[in-house]
Amino acid sequence: MIIIVVLLCLALNRFTPMGKWVRNYGWLNRYFEYHHKWLGTTPFGKGVLGLLMGIVPAVVVVAILQWILMYFVWGIAAFVFAAAVLLYALGVMPTIATDNSTQKASKTTTIEDAARHEGAAVVAAKGKGSLLWQAQTNTFAVLFWFVLMGPAGAVLYRFSRLLSEQHYAEDSLKIRDAAISWVSYLDWVPVRLLGLCFVLAGRFESTFKVWWGQIIAAPKNNETYLDACSHAALESGQETPQRQWALYQRALLIFLIILSLLSLAAWAHQ
Protein backbone atom coordinates (compact mmCIF):
# COMPACT_ATOMS: atom_id res chain seq x y z
CA MET A 1 0.00 0.00 0.00
CA ILE A 2 2.85 2.40 0.79
CA ILE A 3 4.26 2.50 -2.74
CA ILE A 4 0.80 3.07 -4.20
CA VAL A 5 0.15 5.97 -1.83
CA VAL A 6 3.56 7.48 -2.61
CA LEU A 7 3.09 7.26 -6.39
CA LEU A 8 -0.45 8.61 -6.19
CA CYS A 9 0.52 11.61 -4.07
CA LEU A 10 3.56 12.43 -6.19
CA ALA A 11 1.38 12.37 -9.30
CA LEU A 12 -1.31 14.55 -7.71
CA ASN A 13 1.29 16.99 -6.39
CA ARG A 14 3.05 17.18 -9.76
CA PHE A 15 0.25 17.17 -12.31
CA THR A 16 -2.74 18.64 -10.48
CA PRO A 17 -3.38 21.71 -8.28
CA MET A 18 -4.80 19.48 -5.54
CA GLY A 19 -1.69 19.81 -3.40
CA LYS A 20 -2.05 23.60 -3.37
CA TRP A 21 -5.73 23.32 -2.49
CA VAL A 22 -5.22 21.15 0.60
CA ARG A 23 -1.89 22.61 1.75
CA ASN A 24 -2.70 25.35 4.26
CA TYR A 25 -0.47 25.71 7.31
CA GLY A 26 -1.89 29.01 8.54
CA TRP A 27 -3.72 27.26 11.36
CA LEU A 28 -0.38 26.08 12.75
CA ASN A 29 0.56 29.69 13.52
CA ARG A 30 -2.61 30.11 15.55
CA TYR A 31 -2.07 26.76 17.22
CA PHE A 32 1.40 27.79 18.33
CA GLU A 33 0.12 31.17 19.50
CA TYR A 34 -2.27 29.39 21.84
CA HIS A 35 0.52 27.03 22.85
CA HIS A 36 2.71 29.98 23.82
CA LYS A 37 -0.18 31.81 25.49
CA TRP A 38 -1.05 28.96 27.86
CA LEU A 39 2.33 27.26 28.29
CA GLY A 40 4.83 29.97 27.47
CA THR A 41 5.61 30.79 31.10
CA THR A 42 6.05 27.13 32.07
CA PRO A 43 8.84 24.65 31.25
CA PHE A 44 6.44 23.02 28.76
CA GLY A 45 6.50 26.16 26.62
CA LYS A 46 10.25 26.51 26.24
CA GLY A 47 13.14 24.64 24.67
CA VAL A 48 12.89 20.91 24.02
CA LEU A 49 9.76 20.42 26.13
CA GLY A 50 8.02 23.22 24.25
CA LEU A 51 8.98 21.58 20.97
CA LEU A 52 7.64 18.21 22.13
CA MET A 53 4.37 19.75 23.27
CA GLY A 54 4.01 21.36 19.86
CA ILE A 55 4.71 18.23 17.79
CA VAL A 56 3.85 15.10 19.77
CA PRO A 57 0.05 15.65 20.10
CA ALA A 58 -0.43 15.92 16.32
CA VAL A 59 1.79 12.89 15.63
CA VAL A 60 -0.02 10.76 18.24
CA VAL A 61 -3.47 11.74 16.94
CA VAL A 62 -2.53 10.87 13.35
CA ALA A 63 -1.00 7.53 14.41
CA ILE A 64 -4.13 6.59 16.39
CA LEU A 65 -6.46 7.55 13.54
CA GLN A 66 -4.42 5.52 11.06
CA TRP A 67 -4.54 2.49 13.36
CA ILE A 68 -8.32 2.78 13.88
CA LEU A 69 -9.06 3.26 10.17
CA MET A 70 -7.17 0.07 9.30
CA TYR A 71 -10.20 -1.85 10.57
CA PHE A 72 -12.78 0.00 8.44
CA VAL A 73 -13.84 -0.90 4.87
CA TRP A 74 -11.01 -3.44 4.47
CA GLY A 75 -8.37 -0.79 5.02
CA ILE A 76 -9.60 1.51 2.26
CA ALA A 77 -10.31 4.27 4.78
CA ALA A 78 -6.73 4.01 6.06
CA PHE A 79 -5.45 4.19 2.47
CA VAL A 80 -7.40 7.39 1.77
CA PHE A 81 -6.33 8.89 5.09
CA ALA A 82 -2.65 8.08 4.46
CA ALA A 83 -2.83 9.60 0.98
CA ALA A 84 -4.49 12.78 2.30
CA VAL A 85 -1.88 13.19 5.05
CA LEU A 86 1.06 12.64 2.70
CA LEU A 87 -0.34 15.05 0.11
CA TYR A 88 -0.80 17.62 2.86
CA ALA A 89 2.75 17.11 4.15
CA LEU A 90 4.47 17.36 0.77
CA GLY A 91 5.91 20.79 0.06
CA VAL A 92 5.77 22.94 -3.04
CA MET A 93 8.59 22.59 -5.54
CA PRO A 94 9.77 25.61 -7.56
CA THR A 95 8.97 25.84 -11.25
CA ILE A 96 12.15 25.45 -13.28
CA ALA A 97 12.23 26.90 -16.75
CA THR A 98 13.37 24.36 -19.33
CA ASP A 99 16.01 25.07 -21.94
CA ASN A 100 13.34 25.05 -24.66
CA SER A 101 11.15 27.54 -22.84
CA THR A 102 14.13 29.81 -22.29
CA GLN A 103 15.03 29.69 -26.00
CA LYS A 104 11.43 30.33 -26.95
CA ALA A 105 11.31 33.35 -24.64
CA SER A 106 14.49 34.73 -26.19
CA LYS A 107 12.96 34.51 -29.67
CA THR A 108 9.65 36.16 -28.82
CA THR A 109 10.80 38.87 -26.40
CA THR A 110 13.56 41.41 -26.09
CA ILE A 111 17.01 40.55 -24.78
CA GLU A 112 16.16 42.26 -21.46
CA ASP A 113 12.97 40.19 -21.11
CA ALA A 114 14.84 36.97 -21.87
CA ALA A 115 17.44 37.82 -19.24
CA ARG A 116 14.71 38.45 -16.68
CA HIS A 117 13.12 35.13 -17.69
CA GLU A 118 16.35 33.24 -17.02
CA GLY A 119 16.93 35.16 -13.82
CA ALA A 120 13.45 34.32 -12.60
CA ALA A 121 14.16 30.63 -13.11
CA VAL A 122 17.32 30.83 -11.02
CA VAL A 123 15.67 32.85 -8.24
CA ALA A 124 12.73 30.46 -8.11
CA ALA A 125 15.14 27.56 -7.83
CA LYS A 126 16.98 29.06 -4.89
CA GLY A 127 14.22 30.11 -2.52
CA LYS A 128 15.06 28.71 0.88
CA GLY A 129 18.41 27.12 0.21
CA SER A 130 19.54 25.49 -3.01
CA LEU A 131 17.19 23.82 -5.45
CA LEU A 132 18.23 20.32 -4.34
CA TRP A 133 17.86 21.29 -0.70
CA GLN A 134 14.29 22.37 -1.42
CA ALA A 135 13.69 19.02 -3.09
CA GLN A 136 15.10 17.26 -0.03
CA THR A 137 13.05 19.18 2.54
CA ASN A 138 9.82 19.48 0.54
CA THR A 139 9.61 15.99 -0.90
CA PHE A 140 12.33 13.44 -0.28
CA ALA A 141 12.55 13.67 3.52
CA VAL A 142 8.74 13.62 3.79
CA LEU A 143 8.64 10.46 1.67
CA PHE A 144 11.39 8.84 3.73
CA TRP A 145 9.63 9.38 7.04
CA PHE A 146 6.29 8.37 5.55
CA VAL A 147 7.78 5.07 4.35
CA LEU A 148 9.41 4.52 7.74
CA MET A 149 6.56 5.55 10.07
CA GLY A 150 3.46 5.99 7.91
CA PRO A 151 1.34 9.16 8.04
CA ALA A 152 2.65 9.94 11.52
CA GLY A 153 6.18 10.14 10.11
CA ALA A 154 5.14 12.58 7.39
CA VAL A 155 3.43 14.79 9.99
CA LEU A 156 6.44 14.52 12.31
CA TYR A 157 8.81 15.83 9.65
CA ARG A 158 6.55 18.52 8.16
CA PHE A 159 5.55 19.95 11.54
CA SER A 160 9.16 19.89 12.75
CA ARG A 161 10.25 21.72 9.60
CA LEU A 162 7.47 24.30 9.95
CA LEU A 163 8.23 24.94 13.61
CA SER A 164 11.92 25.46 12.78
CA GLU A 165 10.88 28.17 10.27
CA GLN A 166 8.40 29.99 12.52
CA HIS A 167 8.93 33.58 13.68
CA TYR A 168 9.09 33.60 17.45
CA ALA A 169 9.02 36.22 20.15
CA GLU A 170 12.31 36.77 21.94
CA ASP A 171 11.23 34.70 24.94
CA SER A 172 10.48 31.71 22.67
CA LEU A 173 13.70 31.63 20.66
CA LYS A 174 14.84 28.52 22.50
CA ILE A 175 11.99 26.59 20.87
CA ARG A 176 13.20 27.66 17.44
CA ASP A 177 16.76 26.64 18.28
CA ALA A 178 15.51 23.26 19.51
CA ALA A 179 13.37 22.83 16.37
CA ILE A 180 16.29 23.69 14.04
CA SER A 181 18.53 21.20 15.82
CA TRP A 182 15.83 18.52 15.87
CA VAL A 183 14.92 18.82 12.18
CA SER A 184 18.60 18.63 11.22
CA TYR A 185 18.70 15.20 12.88
CA LEU A 186 15.52 14.20 11.01
CA ASP A 187 17.28 15.23 7.78
CA TRP A 188 20.49 13.33 8.49
CA VAL A 189 19.52 9.90 7.14
CA PRO A 190 17.35 11.12 4.20
CA VAL A 191 20.20 13.35 3.03
CA ARG A 192 22.59 10.38 2.99
CA LEU A 193 20.03 8.26 1.16
CA LEU A 194 19.43 10.98 -1.44
CA GLY A 195 23.19 11.39 -1.80
CA LEU A 196 23.47 7.64 -2.46
CA CYS A 197 20.81 7.99 -5.15
CA PHE A 198 22.96 10.76 -6.66
CA VAL A 199 25.81 8.24 -6.73
CA LEU A 200 23.66 5.92 -8.84
CA ALA A 201 22.13 8.70 -10.95
CA GLY A 202 25.29 10.68 -11.69
CA ARG A 203 29.02 10.13 -12.07
CA PHE A 204 29.44 7.05 -9.90
CA GLU A 205 33.13 7.06 -8.94
CA SER A 206 33.58 10.74 -8.12
CA THR A 207 30.22 11.00 -6.34
CA PHE A 208 30.82 7.88 -4.26
CA LYS A 209 34.14 9.28 -3.03
CA VAL A 210 32.40 12.43 -1.79
CA TRP A 211 29.39 10.55 -0.41
CA TRP A 212 31.48 8.04 1.54
CA GLY A 213 34.26 10.44 2.51
CA GLN A 214 31.88 12.90 4.21
CA ILE A 215 29.12 10.54 5.29
CA ILE A 216 29.65 11.19 9.01
CA ALA A 217 29.39 14.96 8.63
CA ALA A 218 27.47 16.68 11.43
CA PRO A 219 23.70 17.19 10.98
CA LYS A 220 24.19 20.95 10.84
CA ASN A 221 26.16 20.43 7.60
CA ASN A 222 23.42 18.46 5.83
CA GLU A 223 22.88 21.02 3.08
CA THR A 224 26.61 21.42 2.43
CA TYR A 225 26.99 17.63 2.23
CA LEU A 226 24.09 17.30 -0.23
CA ASP A 227 25.47 20.09 -2.41
CA ALA A 228 28.89 18.42 -2.45
CA CYS A 229 27.34 15.15 -3.63
CA SER A 230 25.36 16.93 -6.35
CA HIS A 231 28.43 18.84 -7.56
CA ALA A 232 30.35 15.56 -7.84
CA ALA A 233 27.44 13.90 -9.67
CA LEU A 234 27.26 16.60 -12.36
CA GLU A 235 29.94 17.40 -14.87
CA SER A 236 31.89 20.60 -14.32
CA GLY A 237 30.11 23.55 -15.86
CA GLN A 238 26.80 21.67 -16.07
CA GLU A 239 25.45 22.69 -12.65
CA THR A 240 22.47 24.66 -13.94
CA PRO A 241 19.06 24.52 -12.22
CA GLN A 242 17.78 22.39 -15.10
CA ARG A 243 20.63 19.87 -14.73
CA GLN A 244 20.20 19.75 -10.96
CA TRP A 245 16.47 19.16 -11.34
CA ALA A 246 17.11 16.37 -13.85
CA LEU A 247 19.59 14.79 -11.42
CA TYR A 248 17.02 14.90 -8.62
CA GLN A 249 14.34 13.36 -10.82
CA ARG A 250 16.65 10.47 -11.71
CA ALA A 251 17.54 10.01 -8.04
CA LEU A 252 13.87 10.04 -7.04
CA LEU A 253 13.09 7.46 -9.73
CA ILE A 254 15.84 5.20 -8.37
CA PHE A 255 14.39 5.55 -4.86
CA LEU A 256 10.90 4.67 -6.11
CA ILE A 257 12.18 1.62 -8.02
CA ILE A 258 13.99 0.34 -4.92
CA LEU A 259 10.89 0.98 -2.81
CA SER A 260 8.74 -0.88 -5.34
CA LEU A 261 11.10 -3.88 -5.33
CA LEU A 262 11.07 -3.99 -1.52
CA SER A 263 7.27 -3.79 -1.52
CA LEU A 264 7.03 -6.65 -4.03
CA ALA A 265 9.48 -8.72 -1.98
CA ALA A 266 7.46 -8.13 1.19
CA TRP A 267 4.22 -9.01 -0.62
CA ALA A 268 5.73 -12.19 -2.07
CA HIS A 269 7.05 -13.21 1.36
CA GLN A 270 3.58 -12.93 2.84
Tab-separated table of C-alpha atoms in Angstrom:
chain	number	residue	atom	x	y	z
A	1	MET	CA	0.000	0.000	0.000
A	2	ILE	CA	2.849	2.404	0.793
A	3	ILE	CA	4.264	2.502	-2.738
A	4	ILE	CA	0.797	3.067	-4.204
A	5	VAL	CA	0.152	5.971	-1.835
A	6	VAL	CA	3.562	7.484	-2.610
A	7	LEU	CA	3.091	7.261	-6.386
A	8	LEU	CA	-0.455	8.606	-6.186
A	9	CYS	CA	0.519	11.610	-4.067
A	10	LEU	CA	3.556	12.433	-6.186
A	11	ALA	CA	1.379	12.374	-9.297
A	12	LEU	CA	-1.311	14.547	-7.708
A	13	ASN	CA	1.290	16.986	-6.392
A	14	ARG	CA	3.049	17.181	-9.760
A	15	PHE	CA	0.251	17.167	-12.312
A	16	THR	CA	-2.744	18.643	-10.478
A	17	PRO	CA	-3.379	21.711	-8.276
A	18	MET	CA	-4.804	19.484	-5.544
A	19	GLY	CA	-1.692	19.810	-3.404
A	20	LYS	CA	-2.052	23.601	-3.366
A	21	TRP	CA	-5.733	23.316	-2.487
A	22	VAL	CA	-5.218	21.147	0.603
A	23	ARG	CA	-1.893	22.609	1.751
A	24	ASN	CA	-2.699	25.354	4.259
A	25	TYR	CA	-0.473	25.714	7.309
A	26	GLY	CA	-1.894	29.009	8.543
A	27	TRP	CA	-3.715	27.263	11.363
A	28	LEU	CA	-0.379	26.082	12.751
A	29	ASN	CA	0.565	29.690	13.518
A	30	ARG	CA	-2.615	30.110	15.546
A	31	TYR	CA	-2.066	26.763	17.225
A	32	PHE	CA	1.400	27.785	18.329
A	33	GLU	CA	0.125	31.175	19.496
A	34	TYR	CA	-2.268	29.390	21.839
A	35	HIS	CA	0.525	27.027	22.849
A	36	HIS	CA	2.711	29.978	23.818
A	37	LYS	CA	-0.175	31.805	25.486
A	38	TRP	CA	-1.045	28.955	27.856
A	39	LEU	CA	2.330	27.255	28.285
A	40	GLY	CA	4.835	29.975	27.468
A	41	THR	CA	5.614	30.788	31.099
A	42	THR	CA	6.047	27.129	32.069
A	43	PRO	CA	8.835	24.647	31.253
A	44	PHE	CA	6.437	23.018	28.756
A	45	GLY	CA	6.504	26.159	26.618
A	46	LYS	CA	10.251	26.513	26.238
A	47	GLY	CA	13.145	24.638	24.665
A	48	VAL	CA	12.885	20.913	24.015
A	49	LEU	CA	9.760	20.424	26.134
A	50	GLY	CA	8.021	23.215	24.249
A	51	LEU	CA	8.980	21.581	20.966
A	52	LEU	CA	7.641	18.215	22.129
A	53	MET	CA	4.366	19.747	23.275
A	54	GLY	CA	4.006	21.361	19.863
A	55	ILE	CA	4.707	18.230	17.794
A	56	VAL	CA	3.852	15.099	19.771
A	57	PRO	CA	0.050	15.649	20.100
A	58	ALA	CA	-0.425	15.919	16.323
A	59	VAL	CA	1.793	12.887	15.634
A	60	VAL	CA	-0.016	10.763	18.242
A	61	VAL	CA	-3.471	11.737	16.937
A	62	VAL	CA	-2.526	10.870	13.345
A	63	ALA	CA	-1.003	7.529	14.407
A	64	ILE	CA	-4.132	6.590	16.389
A	65	LEU	CA	-6.462	7.552	13.536
A	66	GLN	CA	-4.417	5.519	11.057
A	67	TRP	CA	-4.538	2.488	13.361
A	68	ILE	CA	-8.316	2.775	13.875
A	69	LEU	CA	-9.059	3.264	10.172
A	70	MET	CA	-7.165	0.073	9.302
A	71	TYR	CA	-10.205	-1.848	10.571
A	72	PHE	CA	-12.781	-0.003	8.439
A	73	VAL	CA	-13.842	-0.901	4.874
A	74	TRP	CA	-11.012	-3.437	4.465
A	75	GLY	CA	-8.371	-0.791	5.017
A	76	ILE	CA	-9.601	1.509	2.258
A	77	ALA	CA	-10.313	4.265	4.783
A	78	ALA	CA	-6.735	4.007	6.057
A	79	PHE	CA	-5.446	4.190	2.474
A	80	VAL	CA	-7.404	7.389	1.765
A	81	PHE	CA	-6.328	8.892	5.086
A	82	ALA	CA	-2.653	8.084	4.462
A	83	ALA	CA	-2.827	9.604	0.975
A	84	ALA	CA	-4.492	12.776	2.303
A	85	VAL	CA	-1.882	13.195	5.051
A	86	LEU	CA	1.059	12.640	2.704
A	87	LEU	CA	-0.336	15.053	0.110
A	88	TYR	CA	-0.798	17.623	2.860
A	89	ALA	CA	2.749	17.108	4.150
A	90	LEU	CA	4.473	17.364	0.770
A	91	GLY	CA	5.913	20.792	0.064
A	92	VAL	CA	5.771	22.943	-3.038
A	93	MET	CA	8.593	22.588	-5.543
A	94	PRO	CA	9.775	25.609	-7.560
A	95	THR	CA	8.972	25.836	-11.254
A	96	ILE	CA	12.150	25.449	-13.280
A	97	ALA	CA	12.233	26.897	-16.753
A	98	THR	CA	13.370	24.359	-19.332
A	99	ASP	CA	16.015	25.073	-21.935
A	100	ASN	CA	13.342	25.051	-24.664
A	101	SER	CA	11.149	27.544	-22.835
A	102	THR	CA	14.129	29.810	-22.290
A	103	GLN	CA	15.026	29.685	-26.004
A	104	LYS	CA	11.427	30.333	-26.947
A	105	ALA	CA	11.311	33.348	-24.637
A	106	SER	CA	14.486	34.734	-26.191
A	107	LYS	CA	12.956	34.514	-29.669
A	108	THR	CA	9.647	36.160	-28.820
A	109	THR	CA	10.796	38.870	-26.401
A	110	THR	CA	13.561	41.412	-26.091
A	111	ILE	CA	17.009	40.549	-24.779
A	112	GLU	CA	16.158	42.259	-21.465
A	113	ASP	CA	12.974	40.189	-21.110
A	114	ALA	CA	14.844	36.969	-21.867
A	115	ALA	CA	17.443	37.823	-19.235
A	116	ARG	CA	14.714	38.454	-16.684
A	117	HIS	CA	13.118	35.131	-17.692
A	118	GLU	CA	16.348	33.237	-17.025
A	119	GLY	CA	16.934	35.157	-13.820
A	120	ALA	CA	13.447	34.317	-12.595
A	121	ALA	CA	14.161	30.627	-13.106
A	122	VAL	CA	17.315	30.826	-11.016
A	123	VAL	CA	15.674	32.849	-8.244
A	124	ALA	CA	12.728	30.463	-8.108
A	125	ALA	CA	15.138	27.562	-7.828
A	126	LYS	CA	16.980	29.057	-4.895
A	127	GLY	CA	14.217	30.112	-2.519
A	128	LYS	CA	15.063	28.708	0.884
A	129	GLY	CA	18.406	27.117	0.212
A	130	SER	CA	19.538	25.492	-3.007
A	131	LEU	CA	17.193	23.816	-5.455
A	132	LEU	CA	18.234	20.325	-4.341
A	133	TRP	CA	17.861	21.294	-0.695
A	134	GLN	CA	14.293	22.370	-1.418
A	135	ALA	CA	13.688	19.016	-3.092
A	136	GLN	CA	15.099	17.262	-0.028
A	137	THR	CA	13.053	19.177	2.541
A	138	ASN	CA	9.824	19.484	0.542
A	139	THR	CA	9.610	15.994	-0.904
A	140	PHE	CA	12.329	13.437	-0.277
A	141	ALA	CA	12.547	13.667	3.516
A	142	VAL	CA	8.744	13.617	3.787
A	143	LEU	CA	8.638	10.456	1.666
A	144	PHE	CA	11.391	8.841	3.732
A	145	TRP	CA	9.629	9.382	7.044
A	146	PHE	CA	6.291	8.369	5.547
A	147	VAL	CA	7.779	5.074	4.353
A	148	LEU	CA	9.414	4.521	7.743
A	149	MET	CA	6.561	5.547	10.067
A	150	GLY	CA	3.460	5.989	7.909
A	151	PRO	CA	1.336	9.163	8.040
A	152	ALA	CA	2.648	9.939	11.525
A	153	GLY	CA	6.180	10.137	10.108
A	154	ALA	CA	5.137	12.585	7.391
A	155	VAL	CA	3.435	14.789	9.988
A	156	LEU	CA	6.438	14.523	12.312
A	157	TYR	CA	8.814	15.834	9.651
A	158	ARG	CA	6.553	18.518	8.163
A	159	PHE	CA	5.546	19.954	11.541
A	160	SER	CA	9.158	19.888	12.745
A	161	ARG	CA	10.255	21.719	9.600
A	162	LEU	CA	7.469	24.303	9.950
A	163	LEU	CA	8.234	24.938	13.609
A	164	SER	CA	11.916	25.464	12.775
A	165	GLU	CA	10.884	28.166	10.266
A	166	GLN	CA	8.403	29.985	12.520
A	167	HIS	CA	8.928	33.578	13.676
A	168	TYR	CA	9.090	33.604	17.451
A	169	ALA	CA	9.022	36.220	20.149
A	170	GLU	CA	12.306	36.767	21.936
A	171	ASP	CA	11.234	34.697	24.940
A	172	SER	CA	10.478	31.706	22.674
A	173	LEU	CA	13.699	31.630	20.656
A	174	LYS	CA	14.839	28.517	22.501
A	175	ILE	CA	11.990	26.591	20.874
A	176	ARG	CA	13.202	27.664	17.440
A	177	ASP	CA	16.763	26.642	18.277
A	178	ALA	CA	15.515	23.265	19.507
A	179	ALA	CA	13.375	22.833	16.372
A	180	ILE	CA	16.285	23.690	14.041
A	181	SER	CA	18.533	21.202	15.822
A	182	TRP	CA	15.827	18.523	15.872
A	183	VAL	CA	14.922	18.819	12.184
A	184	SER	CA	18.598	18.633	11.222
A	185	TYR	CA	18.699	15.202	12.884
A	186	LEU	CA	15.523	14.201	11.010
A	187	ASP	CA	17.280	15.230	7.780
A	188	TRP	CA	20.495	13.325	8.489
A	189	VAL	CA	19.515	9.899	7.141
A	190	PRO	CA	17.354	11.117	4.204
A	191	VAL	CA	20.204	13.350	3.031
A	192	ARG	CA	22.590	10.381	2.990
A	193	LEU	CA	20.034	8.262	1.161
A	194	LEU	CA	19.428	10.978	-1.439
A	195	GLY	CA	23.195	11.387	-1.798
A	196	LEU	CA	23.469	7.642	-2.460
A	197	CYS	CA	20.808	7.994	-5.154
A	198	PHE	CA	22.965	10.756	-6.659
A	199	VAL	CA	25.815	8.241	-6.730
A	200	LEU	CA	23.661	5.919	-8.845
A	201	ALA	CA	22.128	8.697	-10.949
A	202	GLY	CA	25.294	10.685	-11.692
A	203	ARG	CA	29.023	10.125	-12.072
A	204	PHE	CA	29.441	7.050	-9.897
A	205	GLU	CA	33.130	7.059	-8.944
A	206	SER	CA	33.577	10.745	-8.120
A	207	THR	CA	30.217	10.999	-6.340
A	208	PHE	CA	30.820	7.877	-4.260
A	209	LYS	CA	34.141	9.277	-3.026
A	210	VAL	CA	32.401	12.429	-1.788
A	211	TRP	CA	29.394	10.546	-0.408
A	212	TRP	CA	31.484	8.044	1.539
A	213	GLY	CA	34.255	10.438	2.514
A	214	GLN	CA	31.881	12.904	4.207
A	215	ILE	CA	29.120	10.542	5.293
A	216	ILE	CA	29.647	11.191	9.013
A	217	ALA	CA	29.388	14.965	8.626
A	218	ALA	CA	27.467	16.679	11.426
A	219	PRO	CA	23.699	17.189	10.985
A	220	LYS	CA	24.188	20.952	10.837
A	221	ASN	CA	26.162	20.427	7.596
A	222	ASN	CA	23.424	18.459	5.828
A	223	GLU	CA	22.877	21.023	3.085
A	224	THR	CA	26.606	21.415	2.428
A	225	TYR	CA	26.985	17.630	2.231
A	226	LEU	CA	24.094	17.296	-0.231
A	227	ASP	CA	25.472	20.089	-2.408
A	228	ALA	CA	28.886	18.417	-2.446
A	229	CYS	CA	27.337	15.146	-3.632
A	230	SER	CA	25.362	16.931	-6.352
A	231	HIS	CA	28.433	18.840	-7.564
A	232	ALA	CA	30.345	15.563	-7.843
A	233	ALA	CA	27.435	13.897	-9.671
A	234	LEU	CA	27.260	16.596	-12.357
A	235	GLU	CA	29.941	17.402	-14.869
A	236	SER	CA	31.892	20.602	-14.320
A	237	GLY	CA	30.114	23.555	-15.861
A	238	GLN	CA	26.796	21.666	-16.074
A	239	GLU	CA	25.446	22.689	-12.649
A	240	THR	CA	22.475	24.662	-13.944
A	241	PRO	CA	19.061	24.522	-12.218
A	242	GLN	CA	17.783	22.386	-15.097
A	243	ARG	CA	20.633	19.873	-14.732
A	244	GLN	CA	20.197	19.753	-10.957
A	245	TRP	CA	16.472	19.158	-11.338
A	246	ALA	CA	17.107	16.365	-13.850
A	247	LEU	CA	19.594	14.786	-11.417
A	248	TYR	CA	17.024	14.904	-8.618
A	249	GLN	CA	14.341	13.355	-10.824
A	250	ARG	CA	16.647	10.475	-11.709
A	251	ALA	CA	17.538	10.011	-8.044
A	252	LEU	CA	13.867	10.038	-7.037
A	253	LEU	CA	13.092	7.456	-9.732
A	254	ILE	CA	15.840	5.199	-8.367
A	255	PHE	CA	14.389	5.555	-4.861
A	256	LEU	CA	10.898	4.667	-6.115
A	257	ILE	CA	12.180	1.625	-8.019
A	258	ILE	CA	13.986	0.338	-4.923
A	259	LEU	CA	10.889	0.978	-2.807
A	260	SER	CA	8.744	-0.879	-5.338
A	261	LEU	CA	11.095	-3.881	-5.332
A	262	LEU	CA	11.068	-3.989	-1.524
A	263	SER	CA	7.275	-3.792	-1.521
A	264	LEU	CA	7.029	-6.651	-4.027
A	265	ALA	CA	9.478	-8.721	-1.984
A	266	ALA	CA	7.460	-8.131	1.187
A	267	TRP	CA	4.218	-9.006	-0.616
A	268	ALA	CA	5.734	-12.193	-2.065
A	269	HIS	CA	7.055	-13.205	1.363
A	270	GLN	CA	3.575	-12.931	2.844
